């Protein structure tokens, strides 16, 4: 049985990070990032943590001219992620709208049908 507390303890992710992970891996609303699996996706979410952070992650991954860590990055978690994933970024392909605000909104505020009709 899954619980939010168990997921948080096991993965270190709360609800918003789980939404970001779904956007990275693919879900009903998004095809996900090609070349990113559960481990790399989880590491990216842990390093970048927000929707704006996901934009920065994409910019970093798509900037082929950069090799390694950008000088202005003082965040130790992001710096470590970038250093350990500098070769992986060449294999990532992002959807045109990644990260999509619309997908973010659908994942964070889903419309649920509570009717008992079948």
mmCIF file of C-alpha atoms in Angstrom:
data_model
loop_
_atom_site.group_PDB
_atom_site.id
_atom_site.type_symbol
_atom_site.label_atom_id
_atom_site.label_comp_id
_atom_site.label_asym_id
_atom_site.label_seq_id
_atom_site.Cartn_x
_atom_site.Cartn_y
_atom_site.Cartn_z
ATOM 1 C CA UNK A 1 0.000 0.000 0.000
ATOM 2 C CA UNK A 2 1.291 3.420 -0.951
ATOM 3 C CA UNK A 3 1.053 6.512 1.207
ATOM 4 C CA UNK A 4 2.340 10.031 0.722
ATOM 5 C CA UNK A 5 4.426 9.680 3.876
ATOM 6 C CA UNK A 6 5.971 6.409 2.645
ATOM 7 C CA UNK A 7 6.801 7.916 -0.748
ATOM 8 C CA UNK A 8 8.290 10.976 0.922
ATOM 9 C CA UNK A 9 10.421 8.817 3.216
ATOM 10 C CA UNK A 10 11.487 6.449 0.431
ATOM 11 C CA UNK A 11 12.156 8.928 -2.362
ATOM 12 C CA UNK A 12 12.561 12.193 -0.508
ATOM 13 C CA UNK A 13 9.816 13.742 -2.647
ATOM 14 C CA UNK A 14 6.661 15.571 -1.710
ATOM 15 C CA UNK A 15 3.641 16.089 -3.961
ATOM 16 C CA UNK A 16 5.159 18.877 -6.073
ATOM 17 C CA UNK A 17 8.359 16.905 -6.677
ATOM 18 C CA UNK A 18 6.287 13.883 -7.732
ATOM 19 C CA UNK A 19 4.549 16.095 -10.291
ATOM 20 C CA UNK A 20 7.921 17.237 -11.625
ATOM 21 C CA UNK A 21 9.058 13.613 -11.796
ATOM 22 C CA UNK A 22 5.931 12.687 -13.775
ATOM 23 C CA UNK A 23 6.717 15.508 -16.197
ATOM 24 C CA UNK A 24 10.265 14.195 -16.632
ATOM 25 C CA UNK A 25 9.305 10.556 -17.091
ATOM 26 C CA UNK A 26 6.054 10.985 -18.975
ATOM 27 C CA UNK A 27 2.461 10.672 -17.855
ATOM 28 C CA UNK A 28 -1.069 11.094 -19.199
ATOM 29 C CA UNK A 29 -0.335 14.759 -19.922
ATOM 30 C CA UNK A 30 3.271 14.675 -21.138
ATOM 31 C CA UNK A 31 5.564 12.458 -23.192
ATOM 32 C CA UNK A 32 8.449 13.123 -20.809
ATOM 33 C CA UNK A 33 12.105 13.754 -21.546
ATOM 34 C CA UNK A 34 13.640 11.228 -23.912
ATOM 35 C CA UNK A 35 16.769 9.706 -22.424
ATOM 36 C CA UNK A 36 15.671 10.246 -18.821
ATOM 37 C CA UNK A 37 14.683 7.294 -16.665
ATOM 38 C CA UNK A 38 13.578 7.005 -13.071
ATOM 39 C CA UNK A 39 17.045 7.408 -11.528
ATOM 40 C CA UNK A 40 18.173 10.374 -13.612
ATOM 41 C CA UNK A 41 14.723 11.958 -13.364
ATOM 42 C CA UNK A 42 14.696 11.651 -9.598
ATOM 43 C CA UNK A 43 18.202 13.087 -9.378
ATOM 44 C CA UNK A 44 17.174 16.039 -11.573
ATOM 45 C CA UNK A 45 14.081 16.710 -9.459
ATOM 46 C CA UNK A 46 16.132 16.563 -6.270
ATOM 47 C CA UNK A 47 18.652 19.004 -7.720
ATOM 48 C CA UNK A 48 16.272 21.480 -9.370
ATOM 49 C CA UNK A 49 13.088 21.071 -7.204
ATOM 50 C CA UNK A 50 10.734 23.619 -8.870
ATOM 51 C CA UNK A 51 9.089 24.317 -12.220
ATOM 52 C CA UNK A 52 11.529 27.176 -12.759
ATOM 53 C CA UNK A 53 14.334 24.809 -11.761
ATOM 54 C CA UNK A 54 13.184 22.387 -14.479
ATOM 55 C CA UNK A 55 13.495 25.237 -17.008
ATOM 56 C CA UNK A 56 17.052 25.831 -15.816
ATOM 57 C CA UNK A 57 17.775 22.094 -16.044
ATOM 58 C CA UNK A 58 16.588 22.048 -19.663
ATOM 59 C CA UNK A 59 18.650 25.136 -20.533
ATOM 60 C CA UNK A 60 21.737 23.537 -19.010
ATOM 61 C CA UNK A 61 21.162 20.219 -20.777
ATOM 62 C CA UNK A 62 20.566 21.867 -24.155
ATOM 63 C CA UNK A 63 23.583 24.169 -23.954
ATOM 64 C CA UNK A 64 26.011 21.885 -25.802
ATOM 65 C CA UNK A 65 28.778 24.459 -25.695
ATOM 66 C CA UNK A 66 28.981 24.152 -21.913
ATOM 67 C CA UNK A 67 31.125 21.362 -20.559
ATOM 68 C CA UNK A 68 30.631 20.865 -16.859
ATOM 69 C CA UNK A 69 29.569 23.411 -14.306
ATOM 70 C CA UNK A 70 28.540 26.968 -15.102
ATOM 71 C CA UNK A 71 30.591 29.397 -13.044
ATOM 72 C CA UNK A 72 27.559 31.239 -11.688
ATOM 73 C CA UNK A 73 26.053 28.083 -10.142
ATOM 74 C CA UNK A 74 26.715 28.268 -6.419
ATOM 75 C CA UNK A 75 24.094 25.719 -5.349
ATOM 76 C CA UNK A 76 26.120 22.678 -4.190
ATOM 77 C CA UNK A 77 23.386 20.139 -5.072
ATOM 78 C CA UNK A 78 22.962 21.489 -8.598
ATOM 79 C CA UNK A 79 26.692 21.807 -9.035
ATOM 80 C CA UNK A 80 27.183 18.148 -8.073
ATOM 81 C CA UNK A 81 24.334 17.062 -10.376
ATOM 82 C CA UNK A 82 25.778 18.979 -13.322
ATOM 83 C CA UNK A 83 29.248 17.614 -12.775
ATOM 84 C CA UNK A 84 28.099 13.997 -12.507
ATOM 85 C CA UNK A 85 25.682 14.257 -15.471
ATOM 86 C CA UNK A 86 27.692 16.307 -17.946
ATOM 87 C CA UNK A 87 27.841 13.417 -20.429
ATOM 88 C CA UNK A 88 24.204 12.359 -19.966
ATOM 89 C CA UNK A 89 22.881 15.741 -21.077
ATOM 90 C CA UNK A 90 23.891 14.927 -24.645
ATOM 91 C CA UNK A 91 21.370 12.060 -24.671
ATOM 92 C CA UNK A 92 18.376 14.080 -23.412
ATOM 93 C CA UNK A 93 15.674 15.312 -25.776
ATOM 94 C CA UNK A 94 13.063 17.626 -24.306
ATOM 95 C CA UNK A 95 9.511 18.119 -25.605
ATOM 96 C CA UNK A 96 9.021 21.584 -27.104
ATOM 97 C CA UNK A 97 6.836 22.719 -24.217
ATOM 98 C CA UNK A 98 8.914 21.269 -21.358
ATOM 99 C CA UNK A 99 8.301 22.143 -18.620
ATOM 100 C CA UNK A 100 4.689 22.908 -19.423
ATOM 101 C CA UNK A 101 2.684 25.102 -17.065
ATOM 102 C CA UNK A 102 -0.481 23.437 -18.360
ATOM 103 C CA UNK A 103 0.818 19.970 -17.465
ATOM 104 C CA UNK A 104 1.961 21.299 -14.084
ATOM 105 C CA UNK A 105 -1.525 22.657 -13.407
ATOM 106 C CA UNK A 106 -3.222 19.400 -14.464
ATOM 107 C CA UNK A 107 -0.986 17.358 -12.176
ATOM 108 C CA UNK A 108 -1.312 19.700 -9.204
ATOM 109 C CA UNK A 109 -5.030 20.415 -9.447
ATOM 110 C CA UNK A 110 -6.635 17.417 -11.128
ATOM 111 C CA UNK A 111 -10.322 17.413 -11.974
ATOM 112 C CA UNK A 112 -11.741 14.312 -10.329
ATOM 113 C CA UNK A 113 -15.123 12.834 -11.113
ATOM 114 C CA UNK A 114 -16.669 11.720 -7.838
ATOM 115 C CA UNK A 115 -19.901 10.457 -9.321
ATOM 116 C CA UNK A 116 -20.968 6.902 -8.535
ATOM 117 C CA UNK A 117 -22.404 6.309 -12.017
ATOM 118 C CA UNK A 118 -20.735 3.734 -14.218
#
